[in-house]
Amino acid sequence: MSKDTLTITDNRTGRTYEIPIEHDTIQAMALRQIKVNEDDFGMMSYDPAFKNTASTKSTITYIDGDKGILRYRGYPIEQLAEKSNYLETAYLILYGELPTKEQYDEWEYVILHHTFVHENITQLMKGFRHDAHPMGMFIATLAAMSTYYPEGREISDPDKRIKQIHRLIAKLPTVAAFSYRHNRGLPYVYPDNDLSYTGNFLSMLDKMSEAKYKPDPVLERALDVLFILHADHEQNCGTATMRVIGSSHTDPYTAMAGAAAALYGPLHGGANEAVLRMLMEIGDVKNVPDFVKAVKNRERLLMGFGHRVYKNYDPRARIIKQVADEVFEVTGKNPLLAIALELERIALEDDFFVERNLYPNVDFYSGIIYQAMRFPIAMFPVLFAIPRTIGWLSQWVEMLEDSEQKIARPRQIYLGEGERDFVPMDKR
Ligand code: CMC
Protein backbone atom coordinates (compact mmCIF):
# COMPACT_ATOMS: atom_id res chain seq x y z
CA MET A 1 0.00 0.00 0.00
CA SER A 2 1.42 3.42 -0.88
CA LYS A 3 1.85 5.88 1.97
CA ASP A 4 2.58 9.63 1.95
CA THR A 5 5.74 9.22 3.99
CA LEU A 6 9.46 9.03 3.46
CA THR A 7 11.48 6.42 5.31
CA ILE A 8 15.03 7.42 6.13
CA THR A 9 17.63 5.08 7.57
CA ASP A 10 20.55 6.74 9.32
CA ASN A 11 23.45 4.43 8.57
CA ARG A 12 25.47 5.98 11.40
CA THR A 13 23.06 4.57 13.96
CA GLY A 14 20.97 2.08 12.00
CA ARG A 15 17.85 3.91 13.18
CA THR A 16 14.91 4.41 10.81
CA TYR A 17 12.62 7.43 10.68
CA GLU A 18 9.29 7.87 8.93
CA ILE A 19 8.71 11.43 7.78
CA PRO A 20 5.38 12.74 6.45
CA ILE A 21 5.21 14.01 2.87
CA GLU A 22 2.81 16.84 2.09
CA HIS A 23 2.64 18.51 -1.35
CA ASP A 24 5.64 16.38 -2.45
CA THR A 25 7.66 18.06 0.27
CA ILE A 26 9.07 17.09 3.64
CA GLN A 27 9.37 19.53 6.52
CA ALA A 28 13.03 20.40 7.05
CA MET A 29 12.33 20.46 10.81
CA ALA A 30 11.37 16.76 10.59
CA LEU A 31 15.05 16.03 10.00
CA ARG A 32 15.98 17.46 13.38
CA GLN A 33 14.92 14.26 15.17
CA ILE A 34 17.71 12.42 13.36
CA LYS A 35 20.51 12.36 15.92
CA VAL A 36 23.58 10.28 16.65
CA ASN A 37 23.13 10.78 20.40
CA GLU A 38 21.03 12.89 22.77
CA ASP A 39 23.53 15.80 22.73
CA ASP A 40 23.52 15.96 18.94
CA PHE A 41 21.80 19.12 17.58
CA GLY A 42 20.00 17.03 14.98
CA MET A 43 20.20 16.89 11.21
CA MET A 44 19.76 19.93 8.99
CA SER A 45 19.49 20.29 5.22
CA TYR A 46 22.11 22.37 3.37
CA ASP A 47 20.79 24.43 0.48
CA PRO A 48 22.88 27.45 -0.52
CA ALA A 49 20.83 29.81 -2.73
CA PHE A 50 17.65 27.91 -1.76
CA LYS A 51 17.74 25.82 -4.93
CA ASN A 52 15.43 23.17 -3.52
CA THR A 53 13.88 24.76 -0.46
CA ALA A 54 10.30 26.02 -0.32
CA SER A 55 10.22 28.87 2.18
CA THR A 56 6.47 29.39 2.03
CA LYS A 57 3.12 28.10 0.87
CA SER A 58 1.61 30.61 -1.53
CA THR A 59 -1.57 31.05 -3.56
CA ILE A 60 -0.40 33.96 -5.70
CA THR A 61 1.77 32.92 -8.63
CA TYR A 62 2.25 29.52 -10.25
CA ILE A 63 5.25 28.70 -12.41
CA ASP A 64 6.00 25.42 -14.15
CA GLY A 65 9.56 26.01 -15.28
CA ASP A 66 9.77 22.87 -17.40
CA LYS A 67 6.63 23.65 -19.36
CA GLY A 68 7.14 27.43 -19.50
CA ILE A 69 3.89 28.22 -17.63
CA LEU A 70 3.23 31.37 -15.61
CA ARG A 71 -0.12 32.13 -13.96
CA TYR A 72 -1.25 34.79 -11.52
CA ARG A 73 -3.98 33.46 -9.21
CA GLY A 74 -4.64 30.73 -11.79
CA TYR A 75 -4.95 33.01 -14.82
CA PRO A 76 -2.42 32.34 -17.63
CA ILE A 77 -0.07 35.25 -18.26
CA GLU A 78 -0.91 35.13 -21.97
CA GLN A 79 -4.61 35.83 -21.26
CA LEU A 80 -3.85 38.61 -18.79
CA ALA A 81 -1.41 40.25 -21.22
CA GLU A 82 -4.04 40.15 -23.95
CA LYS A 83 -7.22 40.98 -22.04
CA SER A 84 -6.34 42.76 -18.80
CA ASN A 85 -4.55 45.95 -17.81
CA TYR A 86 -1.92 46.50 -15.15
CA LEU A 87 -4.22 47.91 -12.48
CA GLU A 88 -6.76 45.13 -12.93
CA THR A 89 -3.98 42.52 -12.77
CA ALA A 90 -2.60 44.24 -9.67
CA TYR A 91 -6.01 43.95 -8.02
CA LEU A 92 -6.14 40.27 -8.96
CA ILE A 93 -2.69 39.61 -7.54
CA LEU A 94 -3.48 41.40 -4.28
CA TYR A 95 -7.01 40.16 -3.63
CA GLY A 96 -6.99 36.81 -5.45
CA GLU A 97 -9.97 37.51 -7.74
CA LEU A 98 -10.60 39.72 -10.75
CA PRO A 99 -12.49 42.84 -9.69
CA THR A 100 -16.13 43.54 -10.55
CA LYS A 101 -16.72 46.78 -12.44
CA GLU A 102 -17.51 48.56 -9.17
CA GLN A 103 -14.45 47.19 -7.40
CA TYR A 104 -12.24 48.10 -10.34
CA ASP A 105 -13.56 51.67 -10.57
CA GLU A 106 -12.96 52.27 -6.89
CA TRP A 107 -9.49 50.67 -7.00
CA GLU A 108 -8.50 52.72 -10.05
CA TYR A 109 -9.84 55.92 -8.51
CA VAL A 110 -7.93 55.40 -5.27
CA ILE A 111 -4.66 54.59 -7.04
CA LEU A 112 -4.93 57.45 -9.52
CA HIS A 113 -5.67 59.89 -6.68
CA HIS A 114 -2.66 59.08 -4.53
CA THR A 115 -0.05 59.84 -7.16
CA PHE A 116 1.33 63.08 -5.74
CA VAL A 117 4.28 62.88 -3.36
CA HIS A 118 4.97 65.15 -0.40
CA GLU A 119 6.85 68.25 -1.54
CA ASN A 120 9.67 67.37 0.87
CA ILE A 121 10.17 64.13 -1.08
CA THR A 122 10.57 66.22 -4.22
CA GLN A 123 13.14 68.37 -2.41
CA LEU A 124 14.92 65.29 -1.14
CA MET A 125 15.18 63.90 -4.67
CA LYS A 126 16.51 67.21 -5.96
CA GLY A 127 19.41 66.80 -3.54
CA PHE A 128 20.88 63.86 -5.47
CA ARG A 129 23.96 64.34 -7.67
CA HIS A 130 22.94 65.62 -11.12
CA ASP A 131 23.71 62.32 -12.85
CA ALA A 132 22.62 59.97 -10.06
CA HIS A 133 21.57 56.50 -11.21
CA PRO A 134 17.74 56.51 -11.21
CA MET A 135 17.60 53.13 -9.46
CA GLY A 136 19.77 54.43 -6.62
CA MET A 137 17.43 57.42 -6.30
CA PHE A 138 14.40 55.15 -6.45
CA ILE A 139 15.65 52.81 -3.70
CA ALA A 140 16.79 55.64 -1.42
CA THR A 141 13.54 57.61 -1.86
CA LEU A 142 11.48 54.49 -1.22
CA ALA A 143 13.31 53.96 2.08
CA ALA A 144 12.89 57.65 2.94
CA MET A 145 9.13 57.39 2.38
CA SER A 146 8.87 55.36 5.60
CA THR A 147 9.66 58.58 7.48
CA TYR A 148 6.65 60.31 5.87
CA TYR A 149 4.16 57.58 6.72
CA PRO A 150 5.05 56.38 10.23
CA GLU A 151 1.71 54.53 10.52
CA GLY A 152 3.20 52.14 7.97
CA ARG A 153 4.80 50.45 10.97
CA GLU A 154 1.37 49.35 12.16
CA ILE A 155 1.54 46.27 10.02
CA SER A 156 -1.06 44.28 11.98
CA ASP A 157 -3.80 46.77 11.13
CA PRO A 158 -5.31 45.70 7.76
CA ASP A 159 -6.71 49.21 7.10
CA LYS A 160 -3.31 50.84 7.62
CA ARG A 161 -1.72 48.14 5.54
CA ILE A 162 -3.97 48.71 2.53
CA LYS A 163 -3.43 52.46 2.82
CA GLN A 164 0.33 51.98 2.42
CA ILE A 165 -0.29 49.59 -0.49
CA HIS A 166 -2.38 52.26 -2.27
CA ARG A 167 0.32 54.85 -1.61
CA LEU A 168 3.13 52.67 -2.87
CA ILE A 169 1.40 51.59 -6.09
CA ALA A 170 0.27 55.17 -6.75
CA LYS A 171 3.39 57.13 -5.81
CA LEU A 172 6.23 54.97 -7.07
CA PRO A 173 5.69 55.86 -10.74
CA THR A 174 6.01 59.50 -9.62
CA VAL A 175 9.25 58.78 -7.76
CA ALA A 176 10.51 56.80 -10.77
CA ALA A 177 9.63 59.60 -13.20
CA PHE A 178 11.29 62.21 -10.97
CA SER A 179 14.46 60.11 -10.87
CA TYR A 180 14.43 60.01 -14.69
CA ARG A 181 13.85 63.76 -15.07
CA HIS A 182 16.56 64.45 -12.49
CA ASN A 183 19.07 62.28 -14.32
CA ARG A 184 18.26 64.18 -17.53
CA GLY A 185 18.40 67.61 -15.89
CA LEU A 186 14.74 68.26 -16.69
CA PRO A 187 12.12 69.85 -14.43
CA TYR A 188 9.96 67.34 -12.60
CA VAL A 189 6.45 66.86 -14.06
CA TYR A 190 3.62 66.44 -11.57
CA PRO A 191 1.03 63.67 -12.01
CA ASP A 192 -1.98 64.06 -14.28
CA ASN A 193 -4.74 62.06 -12.63
CA ASP A 194 -6.96 62.18 -15.72
CA LEU A 195 -4.63 59.81 -17.51
CA SER A 196 -4.33 56.04 -17.11
CA TYR A 197 -1.70 54.55 -14.78
CA THR A 198 0.82 54.10 -17.57
CA GLY A 199 -0.40 57.16 -19.50
CA ASN A 200 0.29 59.34 -16.46
CA PHE A 201 3.71 57.73 -16.06
CA LEU A 202 4.57 58.53 -19.68
CA SER A 203 3.35 62.07 -19.12
CA MET A 204 5.61 62.54 -16.09
CA LEU A 205 8.52 61.26 -18.17
CA ASP A 206 7.96 63.09 -21.44
CA LYS A 207 5.80 66.17 -20.95
CA MET A 208 7.45 69.45 -21.80
CA SER A 209 5.55 72.68 -22.41
CA GLU A 210 2.31 71.28 -23.83
CA ALA A 211 -0.82 72.06 -21.79
CA LYS A 212 -2.07 68.48 -21.90
CA TYR A 213 0.11 65.47 -22.63
CA LYS A 214 -1.45 62.80 -24.84
CA PRO A 215 0.32 59.45 -24.58
CA ASP A 216 0.73 57.42 -27.74
CA PRO A 217 -1.91 54.67 -27.29
CA VAL A 218 0.37 51.94 -28.68
CA LEU A 219 3.23 52.84 -26.33
CA GLU A 220 0.82 53.28 -23.41
CA ARG A 221 -0.61 49.79 -24.00
CA ALA A 222 2.85 48.28 -24.60
CA LEU A 223 4.09 49.64 -21.28
CA ASP A 224 0.95 48.36 -19.59
CA VAL A 225 1.56 44.86 -20.98
CA LEU A 226 5.19 45.00 -19.87
CA PHE A 227 3.97 46.00 -16.40
CA ILE A 228 1.59 42.99 -16.35
CA LEU A 229 4.45 40.67 -17.29
CA HIS A 230 6.63 41.99 -14.46
CA ALA A 231 3.94 42.14 -11.76
CA ASP A 232 4.94 39.02 -9.82
CA HIS A 233 7.19 36.02 -10.18
CA GLU A 234 6.82 34.10 -6.91
CA GLN A 235 9.87 33.57 -4.70
CA ASN A 236 12.61 35.28 -6.71
CA CYS A 237 15.55 37.09 -5.09
CA GLY A 238 13.73 40.44 -4.65
CA THR A 239 10.49 38.91 -3.38
CA ALA A 240 12.33 36.59 -1.01
CA THR A 241 14.12 39.70 0.29
CA MET A 242 10.77 41.45 0.78
CA ARG A 243 9.51 38.51 2.80
CA VAL A 244 12.72 38.18 4.83
CA ILE A 245 12.86 41.87 5.75
CA GLY A 246 9.10 41.99 6.29
CA SER A 247 9.34 38.99 8.62
CA SER A 248 11.06 41.23 11.17
CA HIS A 249 7.86 43.35 11.09
CA THR A 250 9.43 46.46 9.66
CA ASP A 251 7.24 48.85 7.61
CA PRO A 252 6.55 48.07 3.92
CA TYR A 253 8.56 51.08 2.63
CA THR A 254 11.75 49.87 4.28
CA ALA A 255 11.14 46.24 3.31
CA MET A 256 10.47 47.25 -0.28
CA ALA A 257 13.64 49.34 -0.44
CA GLY A 258 15.47 46.09 0.34
CA ALA A 259 13.49 44.18 -2.28
CA ALA A 260 14.25 46.86 -4.88
CA ALA A 261 17.93 46.76 -3.91
CA ALA A 262 17.94 43.01 -4.57
CA LEU A 263 16.22 43.58 -7.91
CA TYR A 264 18.89 46.07 -8.95
CA GLY A 265 21.62 43.42 -9.36
CA PRO A 266 22.60 42.38 -12.90
CA LEU A 267 21.71 38.73 -12.25
CA HIS A 268 18.14 39.78 -11.42
CA GLY A 269 16.19 42.87 -12.58
CA GLY A 270 19.36 44.70 -13.54
CA ALA A 271 19.80 42.13 -16.32
CA ASN A 272 17.74 44.21 -18.77
CA GLU A 273 20.28 47.01 -18.38
CA ALA A 274 23.14 44.52 -18.71
CA VAL A 275 21.60 43.02 -21.88
CA LEU A 276 21.56 46.41 -23.59
CA ARG A 277 25.16 47.15 -22.60
CA MET A 278 26.13 43.70 -23.92
CA LEU A 279 24.32 44.25 -27.25
CA MET A 280 25.95 47.66 -27.67
CA GLU A 281 29.34 46.13 -26.91
CA ILE A 282 28.80 43.40 -29.54
CA GLY A 283 27.91 46.26 -31.86
CA ASP A 284 27.33 44.25 -35.06
CA VAL A 285 25.79 40.94 -36.11
CA LYS A 286 29.16 39.84 -37.47
CA ASN A 287 30.65 39.97 -33.95
CA VAL A 288 28.03 37.60 -32.49
CA PRO A 289 29.98 34.33 -33.09
CA ASP A 290 33.04 35.70 -31.21
CA PHE A 291 30.86 36.77 -28.32
CA VAL A 292 29.19 33.35 -28.15
CA LYS A 293 32.67 31.77 -28.17
CA ALA A 294 33.63 33.95 -25.17
CA VAL A 295 30.46 32.82 -23.36
CA LYS A 296 31.29 29.18 -24.02
CA ASN A 297 34.87 29.78 -22.79
CA ARG A 298 33.30 31.08 -19.57
CA GLU A 299 34.76 34.51 -20.11
CA ARG A 300 31.32 36.12 -20.40
CA LEU A 301 27.71 35.55 -19.40
CA LEU A 302 25.03 35.79 -22.05
CA MET A 303 22.89 38.31 -20.23
CA GLY A 304 19.14 37.82 -20.62
CA PHE A 305 19.59 34.07 -20.96
CA GLY A 306 18.97 31.39 -18.35
CA HIS A 307 16.68 31.24 -15.38
CA ARG A 308 16.66 29.47 -12.05
CA VAL A 309 13.14 28.17 -12.59
CA TYR A 310 12.42 28.22 -16.35
CA LYS A 311 14.22 25.42 -18.10
CA ASN A 312 12.10 26.03 -21.16
CA TYR A 313 11.31 29.29 -22.96
CA ASP A 314 10.30 32.06 -20.50
CA PRO A 315 6.64 32.72 -21.47
CA ARG A 316 7.12 36.42 -20.71
CA ALA A 317 9.89 36.62 -23.33
CA ARG A 318 7.52 35.22 -25.97
CA ILE A 319 4.90 37.90 -25.24
CA ILE A 320 7.53 40.63 -25.14
CA LYS A 321 8.69 39.70 -28.62
CA GLN A 322 5.15 40.36 -29.91
CA VAL A 323 4.98 43.67 -28.02
CA ALA A 324 8.31 44.63 -29.59
CA ASP A 325 6.84 44.39 -33.08
CA GLU A 326 3.96 46.70 -32.12
CA VAL A 327 6.30 49.23 -30.51
CA PHE A 328 8.68 49.23 -33.48
CA GLU A 329 5.73 50.12 -35.75
CA VAL A 330 5.61 53.43 -33.87
CA THR A 331 9.23 54.03 -32.95
CA GLY A 332 11.04 52.36 -35.84
CA LYS A 333 13.21 49.28 -35.35
CA ASN A 334 15.91 49.26 -32.71
CA PRO A 335 19.13 48.42 -34.62
CA LEU A 336 20.17 46.20 -31.69
CA LEU A 337 17.27 43.85 -32.46
CA ALA A 338 19.19 42.21 -35.31
CA ILE A 339 22.05 41.40 -32.92
CA ALA A 340 19.63 40.03 -30.31
CA LEU A 341 17.87 37.83 -32.88
CA GLU A 342 21.17 36.47 -34.14
CA LEU A 343 22.36 35.77 -30.58
CA GLU A 344 19.11 33.94 -29.87
CA ARG A 345 19.32 31.96 -33.13
CA ILE A 346 22.87 30.78 -32.47
CA ALA A 347 22.29 30.10 -28.79
CA LEU A 348 19.15 28.05 -29.37
CA GLU A 349 21.05 25.81 -31.81
CA ASP A 350 24.26 25.48 -29.83
CA ASP A 351 24.84 22.43 -27.60
CA PHE A 352 26.32 24.54 -24.79
CA PHE A 353 23.03 26.39 -24.35
CA VAL A 354 20.75 23.48 -25.26
CA GLU A 355 22.38 21.13 -22.73
CA ARG A 356 22.01 23.71 -19.99
CA ASN A 357 18.43 24.66 -20.93
CA LEU A 358 19.41 28.28 -21.47
CA TYR A 359 16.64 30.26 -23.17
CA PRO A 360 15.90 33.98 -23.41
CA ASN A 361 14.32 35.30 -20.23
CA VAL A 362 12.09 38.35 -19.67
CA ASP A 363 15.06 40.70 -19.73
CA PHE A 364 16.40 39.70 -23.14
CA TYR A 365 13.92 41.71 -25.21
CA SER A 366 12.42 44.16 -22.71
CA GLY A 367 15.47 46.43 -22.82
CA ILE A 368 15.30 46.64 -26.62
CA ILE A 369 11.70 47.86 -26.36
CA TYR A 370 12.53 50.32 -23.60
CA GLN A 371 15.39 51.70 -25.65
CA ALA A 372 13.16 52.06 -28.71
CA MET A 373 10.77 54.00 -26.47
CA ARG A 374 13.76 56.27 -25.69
CA PHE A 375 14.22 55.28 -22.06
CA PRO A 376 17.85 55.67 -20.99
CA ILE A 377 19.42 52.33 -20.09
CA ALA A 378 19.79 53.27 -16.43
CA MET A 379 15.99 53.48 -16.18
CA PHE A 380 15.46 49.82 -17.10
CA PRO A 381 15.68 48.36 -13.56
CA VAL A 382 13.31 51.10 -12.38
CA LEU A 383 10.84 50.04 -15.07
CA PHE A 384 11.00 46.54 -13.60
CA ALA A 385 10.58 47.75 -10.01
CA ILE A 386 7.39 49.82 -10.60
CA PRO A 387 5.16 46.90 -11.63
CA ARG A 388 6.85 44.47 -9.21
CA THR A 389 5.51 46.66 -6.37
CA ILE A 390 2.22 44.76 -6.35
CA GLY A 391 3.97 41.40 -6.29
CA TRP A 392 6.18 42.43 -3.37
CA LEU A 393 3.26 43.85 -1.42
CA SER A 394 0.92 40.92 -2.06
CA GLN A 395 3.61 38.45 -1.00
CA TRP A 396 4.30 40.61 2.06
CA VAL A 397 0.62 40.54 3.08
CA GLU A 398 0.47 36.79 2.49
CA MET A 399 3.54 36.33 4.69
CA LEU A 400 2.09 38.49 7.49
CA GLU A 401 -1.20 36.58 7.45
CA ASP A 402 0.45 33.15 7.37
CA SER A 403 0.45 31.67 10.87
CA GLU A 404 3.30 29.33 9.90
CA GLN A 405 5.66 32.24 9.19
CA LYS A 406 8.10 33.63 11.75
CA ILE A 407 11.11 35.90 11.54
CA ALA A 408 13.35 34.48 8.80
CA ARG A 409 16.54 33.10 10.24
CA PRO A 410 18.53 30.49 8.29
CA ARG A 411 20.99 28.11 9.93
CA GLN A 412 24.64 27.69 9.01
CA ILE A 413 27.24 24.94 9.05
CA TYR A 414 30.07 26.40 11.07
CA LEU A 415 33.45 25.34 9.67
CA GLY A 416 35.66 27.90 11.40
CA GLU A 417 38.16 27.59 14.25
CA GLY A 418 37.29 25.86 17.49
CA GLU A 419 37.67 27.81 20.73
CA ARG A 420 41.10 29.39 21.19
CA ASP A 421 42.65 31.89 23.59
CA PHE A 422 43.12 35.53 22.66
CA VAL A 423 46.73 36.32 21.63
CA PRO A 424 48.11 39.77 22.64
CA MET A 425 49.21 41.86 19.66
CA ASP A 426 52.96 41.66 20.43
CA LYS A 427 52.74 37.83 20.37
CA ARG A 428 51.01 37.43 16.96
N1 CMC B 1 25.32 32.65 -19.92
C1 CMC B 1 26.19 31.61 -19.95
N2 CMC B 1 26.11 30.52 -19.17
C2 CMC B 1 25.08 30.48 -18.31
C3 CMC B 1 24.14 31.52 -18.22
C4 CMC B 1 24.29 32.62 -19.06
N3 CMC B 1 23.40 33.63 -19.02
N4 CMC B 1 23.21 31.20 -17.27
C5 CMC B 1 23.58 30.01 -16.79
N5 CMC B 1 24.70 29.57 -17.42
C6 CMC B 1 25.36 28.27 -17.22
C7 CMC B 1 26.12 28.24 -15.91
O1 CMC B 1 27.46 28.63 -16.09
C8 CMC B 1 25.99 26.79 -15.54
O2 CMC B 1 26.90 26.04 -16.31
P1 CMC B 1 27.67 24.75 -15.65
O3 CMC B 1 26.60 23.86 -15.12
O4 CMC B 1 28.44 24.16 -16.76
O5 CMC B 1 28.53 25.34 -14.57
C9 CMC B 1 24.61 26.39 -16.02
O6 CMC B 1 24.34 27.28 -17.10
C10 CMC B 1 23.52 26.49 -14.97
O7 CMC B 1 23.50 27.84 -14.50
P2 CMC B 1 23.38 28.27 -12.99
O8 CMC B 1 24.27 29.44 -12.77
O9 CMC B 1 23.54 27.07 -12.09
O10 CMC B 1 21.87 28.71 -12.92
P3 CMC B 1 21.22 29.57 -11.79
O11 CMC B 1 19.86 29.05 -11.65
O12 CMC B 1 22.06 29.61 -10.57
O13 CMC B 1 21.25 31.04 -12.40
C11 CMC B 1 20.63 33.00 -13.56
C12 CMC B 1 20.16 31.64 -13.02
C13 CMC B 1 19.43 33.75 -14.12
C14 CMC B 1 21.24 33.83 -12.43
C15 CMC B 1 21.70 32.74 -14.67
O14 CMC B 1 21.11 32.01 -15.72
C16 CMC B 1 22.29 34.04 -15.19
O15 CMC B 1 23.26 34.55 -14.61
N6 CMC B 1 21.73 34.62 -16.32
C17 CMC B 1 22.19 35.90 -16.81
C18 CMC B 1 21.57 37.04 -16.02
C19 CMC B 1 20.09 37.21 -16.34
O16 CMC B 1 19.67 37.26 -17.48
N7 CMC B 1 19.28 37.37 -15.27
C20 CMC B 1 17.85 37.62 -15.39
C21 CMC B 1 17.03 36.50 -14.87
S1 CMC B 1 15.29 36.64 -15.30
C22 CMC B 1 14.68 38.04 -14.52
C23 CMC B 1 14.95 38.16 -13.06
O17 CMC B 1 15.21 37.21 -12.33
O18 CMC B 1 14.86 39.29 -12.58
CSV table of C-alpha atoms and ligand atoms in Angstrom, one decimal, residues 49 51 230 233 236-237 263 265-272 274-275 295-296 298 300-311 314 316 352-353 356-358 361-364 384 388, ligand 1:
chain,number,residue,atom,x,y,z
A,49,ALA,CA,20.8,29.8,-2.7
A,51,LYS,CA,17.7,25.8,-4.9
A,230,HIS,CA,6.6,42.0,-14.5
A,233,HIS,CA,7.2,36.0,-10.2
A,236,ASN,CA,12.6,35.3,-6.7
A,237,CYS,CA,15.6,37.1,-5.1
A,263,LEU,CA,16.2,43.6,-7.9
A,265,GLY,CA,21.6,43.4,-9.4
A,266,PRO,CA,22.6,42.4,-12.9
A,267,LEU,CA,21.7,38.7,-12.3
A,268,HIS,CA,18.1,39.8,-11.4
A,269,GLY,CA,16.2,42.9,-12.6
A,270,GLY,CA,19.4,44.7,-13.5
A,271,ALA,CA,19.8,42.1,-16.3
A,272,ASN,CA,17.7,44.2,-18.8
A,274,ALA,CA,23.1,44.5,-18.7
A,275,VAL,CA,21.6,43.0,-21.9
A,295,VAL,CA,30.5,32.8,-23.4
A,296,LYS,CA,31.3,29.2,-24.0
A,298,ARG,CA,33.3,31.1,-19.6
A,300,ARG,CA,31.3,36.1,-20.4
A,301,LEU,CA,27.7,35.5,-19.4
A,302,LEU,CA,25.0,35.8,-22.1
A,303,MET,CA,22.9,38.3,-20.2
A,304,GLY,CA,19.1,37.8,-20.6
A,305,PHE,CA,19.6,34.1,-21.0
A,306,GLY,CA,19.0,31.4,-18.4
A,307,HIS,CA,16.7,31.2,-15.4
A,308,ARG,CA,16.7,29.5,-12.0
A,309,VAL,CA,13.1,28.2,-12.6
A,310,TYR,CA,12.4,28.2,-16.4
A,311,LYS,CA,14.2,25.4,-18.1
A,314,ASP,CA,10.3,32.1,-20.5
A,316,ARG,CA,7.1,36.4,-20.7
A,352,PHE,CA,26.3,24.5,-24.8
A,353,PHE,CA,23.0,26.4,-24.3
A,356,ARG,CA,22.0,23.7,-20.0
A,357,ASN,CA,18.4,24.7,-20.9
A,358,LEU,CA,19.4,28.3,-21.5
A,361,ASN,CA,14.3,35.3,-20.2
A,362,VAL,CA,12.1,38.3,-19.7
A,363,ASP,CA,15.1,40.7,-19.7
A,364,PHE,CA,16.4,39.7,-23.1
A,384,PHE,CA,11.0,46.5,-13.6
A,388,ARG,CA,6.9,44.5,-9.2
B,1,CMC,N1,25.3,32.6,-19.9
B,1,CMC,C1,26.2,31.6,-19.9
B,1,CMC,N2,26.1,30.5,-19.2
B,1,CMC,C2,25.1,30.5,-18.3
B,1,CMC,C3,24.1,31.5,-18.2
B,1,CMC,C4,24.3,32.6,-19.1
B,1,CMC,N3,23.4,33.6,-19.0
B,1,CMC,N4,23.2,31.2,-17.3
B,1,CMC,C5,23.6,30.0,-16.8
B,1,CMC,N5,24.7,29.6,-17.4
B,1,CMC,C6,25.4,28.3,-17.2
B,1,CMC,C7,26.1,28.2,-15.9
B,1,CMC,O1,27.5,28.6,-16.1
B,1,CMC,C8,26.0,26.8,-15.5
B,1,CMC,O2,26.9,26.0,-16.3
B,1,CMC,P1,27.7,24.8,-15.6
B,1,CMC,O3,26.6,23.9,-15.1
B,1,CMC,O4,28.4,24.2,-16.8
B,1,CMC,O5,28.5,25.3,-14.6
B,1,CMC,C9,24.6,26.4,-16.0
B,1,CMC,O6,24.3,27.3,-17.1
B,1,CMC,C10,23.5,26.5,-15.0
B,1,CMC,O7,23.5,27.8,-14.5
B,1,CMC,P2,23.4,28.3,-13.0
B,1,CMC,O8,24.3,29.4,-12.8
B,1,CMC,O9,23.5,27.1,-12.1
B,1,CMC,O10,21.9,28.7,-12.9
B,1,CMC,P3,21.2,29.6,-11.8
B,1,CMC,O11,19.9,29.1,-11.7
B,1,CMC,O12,22.1,29.6,-10.6
B,1,CMC,O13,21.2,31.0,-12.4
B,1,CMC,C11,20.6,33.0,-13.6
B,1,CMC,C12,20.2,31.6,-13.0
B,1,CMC,C13,19.4,33.7,-14.1
B,1,CMC,C14,21.2,33.8,-12.4
B,1,CMC,C15,21.7,32.7,-14.7
B,1,CMC,O14,21.1,32.0,-15.7
B,1,CMC,C16,22.3,34.0,-15.2
B,1,CMC,O15,23.3,34.6,-14.6
B,1,CMC,N6,21.7,34.6,-16.3
B,1,CMC,C17,22.2,35.9,-16.8
B,1,CMC,C18,21.6,37.0,-16.0
B,1,CMC,C19,20.1,37.2,-16.3
B,1,CMC,O16,19.7,37.3,-17.5
B,1,CMC,N7,19.3,37.4,-15.3
B,1,CMC,C20,17.8,37.6,-15.4
B,1,CMC,C21,17.0,36.5,-14.9
B,1,CMC,S1,15.3,36.6,-15.3
B,1,CMC,C22,14.7,38.0,-14.5
B,1,CMC,C23,15.0,38.2,-13.1
B,1,CMC,O17,15.2,37.2,-12.3
B,1,CMC,O18,14.9,39.3,-12.6
